[in-house]
mmCIF file of C-alpha atoms in Angstrom:
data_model
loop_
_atom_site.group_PDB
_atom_site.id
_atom_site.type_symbol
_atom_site.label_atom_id
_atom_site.label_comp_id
_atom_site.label_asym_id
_atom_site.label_seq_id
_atom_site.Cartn_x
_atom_site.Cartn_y
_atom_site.Cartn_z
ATOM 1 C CA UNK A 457 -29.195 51.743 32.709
ATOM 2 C CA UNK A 458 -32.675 52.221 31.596
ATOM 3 C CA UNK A 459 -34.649 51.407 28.576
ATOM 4 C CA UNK A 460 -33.542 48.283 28.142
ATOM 5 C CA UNK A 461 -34.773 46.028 25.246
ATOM 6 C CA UNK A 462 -38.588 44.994 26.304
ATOM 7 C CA UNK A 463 -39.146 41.300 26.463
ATOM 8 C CA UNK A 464 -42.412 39.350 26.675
ATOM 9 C CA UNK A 465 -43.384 40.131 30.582
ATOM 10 C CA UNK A 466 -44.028 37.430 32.730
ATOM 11 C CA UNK A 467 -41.802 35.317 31.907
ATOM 12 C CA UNK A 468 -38.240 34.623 33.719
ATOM 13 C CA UNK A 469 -36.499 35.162 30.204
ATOM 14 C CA UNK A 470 -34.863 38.526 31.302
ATOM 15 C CA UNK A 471 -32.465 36.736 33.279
ATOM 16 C CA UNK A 472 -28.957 36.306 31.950
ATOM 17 C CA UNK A 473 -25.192 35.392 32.682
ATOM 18 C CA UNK A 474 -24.371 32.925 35.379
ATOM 19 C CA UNK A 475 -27.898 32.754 36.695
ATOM 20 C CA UNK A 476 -26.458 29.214 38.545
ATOM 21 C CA UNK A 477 -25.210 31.362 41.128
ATOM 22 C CA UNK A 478 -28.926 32.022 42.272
ATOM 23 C CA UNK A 479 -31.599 29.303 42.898
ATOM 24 C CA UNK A 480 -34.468 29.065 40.194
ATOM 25 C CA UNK A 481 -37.139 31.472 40.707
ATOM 26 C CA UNK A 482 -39.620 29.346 42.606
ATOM 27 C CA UNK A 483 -37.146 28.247 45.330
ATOM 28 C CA UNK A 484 -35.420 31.441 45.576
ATOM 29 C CA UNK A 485 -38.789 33.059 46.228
ATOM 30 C CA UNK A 486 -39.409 30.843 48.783
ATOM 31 C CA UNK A 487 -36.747 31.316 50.726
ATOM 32 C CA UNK A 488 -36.366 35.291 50.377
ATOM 33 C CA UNK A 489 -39.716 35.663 51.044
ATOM 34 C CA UNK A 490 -40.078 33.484 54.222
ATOM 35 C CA UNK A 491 -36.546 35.112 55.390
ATOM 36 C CA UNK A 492 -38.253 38.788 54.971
ATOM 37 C CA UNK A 493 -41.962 37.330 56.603
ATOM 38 C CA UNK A 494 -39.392 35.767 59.440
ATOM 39 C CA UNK A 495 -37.473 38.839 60.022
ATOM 40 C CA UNK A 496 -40.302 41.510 59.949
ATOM 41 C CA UNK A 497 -42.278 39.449 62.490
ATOM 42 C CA UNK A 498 -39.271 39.527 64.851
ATOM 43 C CA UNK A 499 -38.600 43.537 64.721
ATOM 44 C CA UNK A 500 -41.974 44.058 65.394
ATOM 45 C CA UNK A 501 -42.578 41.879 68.182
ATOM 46 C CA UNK A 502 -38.745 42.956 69.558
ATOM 47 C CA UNK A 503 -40.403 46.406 68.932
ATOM 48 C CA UNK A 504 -41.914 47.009 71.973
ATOM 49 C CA UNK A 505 -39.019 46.509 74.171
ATOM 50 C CA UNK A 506 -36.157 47.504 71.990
ATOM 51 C CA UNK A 507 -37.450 50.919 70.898
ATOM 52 C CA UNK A 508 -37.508 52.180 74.831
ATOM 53 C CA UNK A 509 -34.292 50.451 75.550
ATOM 54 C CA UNK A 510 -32.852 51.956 71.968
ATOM 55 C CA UNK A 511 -34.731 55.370 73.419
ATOM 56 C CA UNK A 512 -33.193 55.527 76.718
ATOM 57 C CA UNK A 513 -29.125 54.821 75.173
ATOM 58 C CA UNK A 514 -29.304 57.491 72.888
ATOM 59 C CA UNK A 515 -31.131 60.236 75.414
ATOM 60 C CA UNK A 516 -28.274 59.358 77.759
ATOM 61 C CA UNK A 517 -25.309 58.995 74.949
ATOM 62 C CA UNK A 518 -24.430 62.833 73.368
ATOM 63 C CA UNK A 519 -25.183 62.746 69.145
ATOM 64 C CA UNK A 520 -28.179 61.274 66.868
ATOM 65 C CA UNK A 521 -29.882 58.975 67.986
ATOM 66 C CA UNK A 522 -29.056 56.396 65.490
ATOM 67 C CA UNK A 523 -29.780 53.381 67.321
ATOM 68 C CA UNK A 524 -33.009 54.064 67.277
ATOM 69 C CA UNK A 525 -33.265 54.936 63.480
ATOM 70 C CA UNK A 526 -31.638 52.048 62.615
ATOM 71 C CA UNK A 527 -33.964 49.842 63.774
ATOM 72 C CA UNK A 528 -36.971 52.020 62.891
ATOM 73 C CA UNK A 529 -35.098 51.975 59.286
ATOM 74 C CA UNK A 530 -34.763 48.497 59.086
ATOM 75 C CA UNK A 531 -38.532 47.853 60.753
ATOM 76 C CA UNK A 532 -39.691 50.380 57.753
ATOM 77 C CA UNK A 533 -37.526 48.552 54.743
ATOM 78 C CA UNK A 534 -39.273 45.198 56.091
ATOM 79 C CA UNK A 535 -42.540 46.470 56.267
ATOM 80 C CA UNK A 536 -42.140 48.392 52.702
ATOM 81 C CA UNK A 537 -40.883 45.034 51.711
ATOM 82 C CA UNK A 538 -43.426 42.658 52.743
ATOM 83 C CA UNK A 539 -46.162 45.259 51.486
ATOM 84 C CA UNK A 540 -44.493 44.694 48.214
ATOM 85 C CA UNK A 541 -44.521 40.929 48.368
ATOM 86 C CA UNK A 542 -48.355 40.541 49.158
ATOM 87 C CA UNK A 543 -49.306 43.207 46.342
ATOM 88 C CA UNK A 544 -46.509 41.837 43.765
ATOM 89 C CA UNK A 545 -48.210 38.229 44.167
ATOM 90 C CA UNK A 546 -51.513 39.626 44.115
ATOM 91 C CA UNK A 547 -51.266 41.402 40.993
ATOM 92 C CA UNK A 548 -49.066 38.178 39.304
ATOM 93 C CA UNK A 549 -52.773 36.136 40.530
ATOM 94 C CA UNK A 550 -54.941 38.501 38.677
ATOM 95 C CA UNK A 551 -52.935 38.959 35.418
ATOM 96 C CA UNK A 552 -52.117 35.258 35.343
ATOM 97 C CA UNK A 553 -51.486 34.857 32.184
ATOM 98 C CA UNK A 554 -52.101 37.981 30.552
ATOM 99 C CA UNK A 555 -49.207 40.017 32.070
ATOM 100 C CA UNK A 556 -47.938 41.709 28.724
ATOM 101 C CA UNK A 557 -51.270 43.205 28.393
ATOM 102 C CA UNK A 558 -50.943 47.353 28.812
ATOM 103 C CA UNK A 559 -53.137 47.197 31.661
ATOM 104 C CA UNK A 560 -51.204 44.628 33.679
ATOM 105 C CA UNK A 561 -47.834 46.238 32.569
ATOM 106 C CA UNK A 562 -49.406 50.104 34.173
ATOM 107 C CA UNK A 563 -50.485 48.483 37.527
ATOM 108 C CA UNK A 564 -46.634 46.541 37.893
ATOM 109 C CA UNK A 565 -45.459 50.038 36.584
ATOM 110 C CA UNK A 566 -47.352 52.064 39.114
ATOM 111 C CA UNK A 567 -46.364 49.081 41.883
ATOM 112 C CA UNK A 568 -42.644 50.169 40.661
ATOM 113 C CA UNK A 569 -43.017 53.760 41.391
ATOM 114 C CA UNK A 570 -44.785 52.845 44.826
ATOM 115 C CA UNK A 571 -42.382 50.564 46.236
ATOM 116 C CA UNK A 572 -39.376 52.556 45.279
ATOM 117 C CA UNK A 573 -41.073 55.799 46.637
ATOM 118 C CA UNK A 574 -41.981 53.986 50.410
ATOM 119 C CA UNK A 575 -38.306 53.076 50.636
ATOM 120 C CA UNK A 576 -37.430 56.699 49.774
ATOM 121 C CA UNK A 577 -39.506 58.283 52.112
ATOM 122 C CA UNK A 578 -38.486 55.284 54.963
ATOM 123 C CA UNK A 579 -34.897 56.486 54.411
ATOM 124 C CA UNK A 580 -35.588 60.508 54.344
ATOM 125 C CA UNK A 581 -37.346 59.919 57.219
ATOM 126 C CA UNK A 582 -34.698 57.707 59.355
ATOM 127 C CA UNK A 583 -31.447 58.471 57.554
ATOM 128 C CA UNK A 584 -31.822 61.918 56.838
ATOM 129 C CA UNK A 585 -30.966 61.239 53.347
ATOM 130 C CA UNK A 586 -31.876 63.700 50.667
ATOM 131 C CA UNK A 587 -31.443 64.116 47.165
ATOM 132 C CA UNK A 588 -30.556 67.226 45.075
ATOM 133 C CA UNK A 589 -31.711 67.361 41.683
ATOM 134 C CA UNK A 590 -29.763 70.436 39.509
ATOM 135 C CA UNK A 591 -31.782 71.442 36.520
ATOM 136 C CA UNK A 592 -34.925 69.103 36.755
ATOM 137 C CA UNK A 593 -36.233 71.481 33.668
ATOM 138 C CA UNK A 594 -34.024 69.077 31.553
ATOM 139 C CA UNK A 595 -36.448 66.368 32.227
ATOM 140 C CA UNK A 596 -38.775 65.972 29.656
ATOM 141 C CA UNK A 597 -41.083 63.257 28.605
ATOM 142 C CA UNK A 598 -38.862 60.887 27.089
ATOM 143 C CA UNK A 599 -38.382 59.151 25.252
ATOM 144 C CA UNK A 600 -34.729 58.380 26.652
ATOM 145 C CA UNK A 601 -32.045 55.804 27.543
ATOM 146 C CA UNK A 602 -30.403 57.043 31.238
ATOM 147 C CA UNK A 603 -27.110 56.158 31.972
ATOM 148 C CA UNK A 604 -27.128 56.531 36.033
ATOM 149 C CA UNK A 605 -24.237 56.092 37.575
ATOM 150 C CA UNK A 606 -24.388 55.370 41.291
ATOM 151 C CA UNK A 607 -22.548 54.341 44.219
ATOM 152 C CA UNK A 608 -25.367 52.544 46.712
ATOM 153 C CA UNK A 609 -28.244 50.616 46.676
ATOM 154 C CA UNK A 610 -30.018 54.011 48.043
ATOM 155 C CA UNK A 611 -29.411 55.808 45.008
ATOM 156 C CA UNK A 612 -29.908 53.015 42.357
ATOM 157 C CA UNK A 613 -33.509 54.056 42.879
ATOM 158 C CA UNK A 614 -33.317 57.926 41.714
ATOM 159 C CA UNK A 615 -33.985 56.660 38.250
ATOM 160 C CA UNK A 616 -37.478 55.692 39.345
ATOM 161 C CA UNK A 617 -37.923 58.524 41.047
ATOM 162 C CA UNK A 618 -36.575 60.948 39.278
ATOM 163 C CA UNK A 619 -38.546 59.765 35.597
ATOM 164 C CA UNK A 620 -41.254 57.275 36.935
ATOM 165 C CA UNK A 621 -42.710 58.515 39.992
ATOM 166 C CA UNK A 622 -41.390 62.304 39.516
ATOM 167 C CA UNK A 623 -42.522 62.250 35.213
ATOM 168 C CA UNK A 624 -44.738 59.280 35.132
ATOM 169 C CA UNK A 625 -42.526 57.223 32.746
ATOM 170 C CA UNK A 626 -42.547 53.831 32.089
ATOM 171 C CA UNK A 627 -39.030 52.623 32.739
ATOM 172 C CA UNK A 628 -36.813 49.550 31.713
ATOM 173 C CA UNK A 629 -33.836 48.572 33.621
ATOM 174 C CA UNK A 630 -31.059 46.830 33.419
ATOM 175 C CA UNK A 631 -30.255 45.382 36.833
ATOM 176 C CA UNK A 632 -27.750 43.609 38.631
ATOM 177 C CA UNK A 633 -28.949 40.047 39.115
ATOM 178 C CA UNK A 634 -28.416 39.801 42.818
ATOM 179 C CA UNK A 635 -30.901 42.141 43.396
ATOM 180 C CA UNK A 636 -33.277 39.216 43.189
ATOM 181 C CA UNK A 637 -32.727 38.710 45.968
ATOM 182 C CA UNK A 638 -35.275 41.940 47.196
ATOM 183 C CA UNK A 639 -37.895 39.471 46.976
ATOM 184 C CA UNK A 640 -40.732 42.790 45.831
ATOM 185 C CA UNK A 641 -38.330 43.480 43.133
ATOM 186 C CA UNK A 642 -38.049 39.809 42.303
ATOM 187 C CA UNK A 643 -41.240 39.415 41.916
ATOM 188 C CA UNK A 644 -42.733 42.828 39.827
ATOM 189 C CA UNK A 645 -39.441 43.323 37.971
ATOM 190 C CA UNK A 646 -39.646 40.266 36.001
ATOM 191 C CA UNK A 647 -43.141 41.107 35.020
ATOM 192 C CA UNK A 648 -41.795 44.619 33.552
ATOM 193 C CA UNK A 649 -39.775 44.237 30.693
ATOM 194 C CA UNK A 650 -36.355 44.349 32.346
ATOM 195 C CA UNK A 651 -32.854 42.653 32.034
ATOM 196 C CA UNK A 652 -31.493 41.026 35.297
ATOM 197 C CA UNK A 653 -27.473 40.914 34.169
ATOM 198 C CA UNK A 654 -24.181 39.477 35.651
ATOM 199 C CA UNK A 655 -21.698 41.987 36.274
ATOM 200 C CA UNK A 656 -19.209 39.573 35.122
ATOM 201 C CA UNK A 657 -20.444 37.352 32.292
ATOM 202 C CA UNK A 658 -18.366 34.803 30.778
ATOM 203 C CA UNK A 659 -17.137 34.438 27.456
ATOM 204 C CA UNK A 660 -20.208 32.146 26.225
ATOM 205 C CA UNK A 661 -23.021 34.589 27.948
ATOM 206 C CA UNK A 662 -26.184 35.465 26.243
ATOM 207 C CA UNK A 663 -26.529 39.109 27.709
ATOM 208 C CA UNK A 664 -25.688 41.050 24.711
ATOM 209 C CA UNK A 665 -28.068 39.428 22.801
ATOM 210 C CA UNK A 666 -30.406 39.718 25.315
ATOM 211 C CA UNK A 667 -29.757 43.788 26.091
#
């Protein structure tokens, strides 16, 4: 869901249910971003010799050649992802401090809208996947709370899409909170005024409150 209730950004606040099931923000950064640095420096120096190998099984084997997207998918999401990391941290250096001010809350937005439109293009481009939008004259201007219902992690990112990159709106979610661990969206979506949430909150959680 979007439009959820803002927050003061920059803080970890937005955070709620049973947030022990994740390490605290500092450590958890640490290690999802030194497992993404780790990984992306292995595809790309396995690059080299995989993609030819990769190359030479699918020209011989009938069908797509989907061992070589894969790994030029995968190579792409790490990239994207690190990309995200070093501008997310960045921007969190130069707002220190000040990032509820409107200017620091445009650049995380337009950071948002970048990152979630790389990963769309990485998997049009290896994937083949496409999106169909019926009546996009219904989208106006907002504002609006969207209820998107959807089945993947691809498609969790057609709200952004569809209303931030496609209308240039300013969007609050409210997002699962294992998807801290996309250390990018760790990082710039608790600087936006979004709700992390646990799908399954006990009796004594503070989420409706904090929705």
């Amino acid at each position: 869901m979007c439009l959820a209730r803002p927050r003061t950004a920059g803080s970890e606040s937005g955070t709620v249910g049973a947030v022990a099931a994740l390490p605290r923000p500092v450590v958890r950064r640490t290690i999802s971003v030194a497992a993404v640095l780790l990984a992306t420096a292995g595809i790309l120096v396995a690059s080299p010799l995989a993609l030819p190998l990769l190359g030479l099984v699918d020209l011989l084997r009938p069908g797509p050649a989907w061992r070589t997207r894969t790994w030029c998918l995968v190579a792409g999401a790490l990239v994207n992802e690190v990309a995200g990391v070093t501008l997310a941290a960045a921007m969190t250096l130069r707002f220190l401090g000040r990032n509820d001010r409107p200017a620091a809350q445009r650049r995380f937005h337009r950071l948002e809208h970048w990152w979630a439109a790389r990963h769309a293009l990485n998997f049009r481009r290896f994937a083949g996947v496409r999106w169909v939008i019926e009546n996009p004259e219904e989208i106006d201007h907002g504002p609006a709370v969207v209820l998107a219902r959807h089945s993947s992690h691809i498609d969790a990112i057609l709200p952004v899409l569809l209303f931030g990159v496609g209308q240039g709106l300013e969007l609050s979610y409210t997002l699962k909170v294992s998807l801290h661990l996309a250390p990018a969206l760790d990082i710039f979506g608790n600087r936006l005024p979004n709700v992390f949430v646990d799908r399954h909150p006990g009796p004594d959680s503070p989420m409706d409150a904090e929705l």
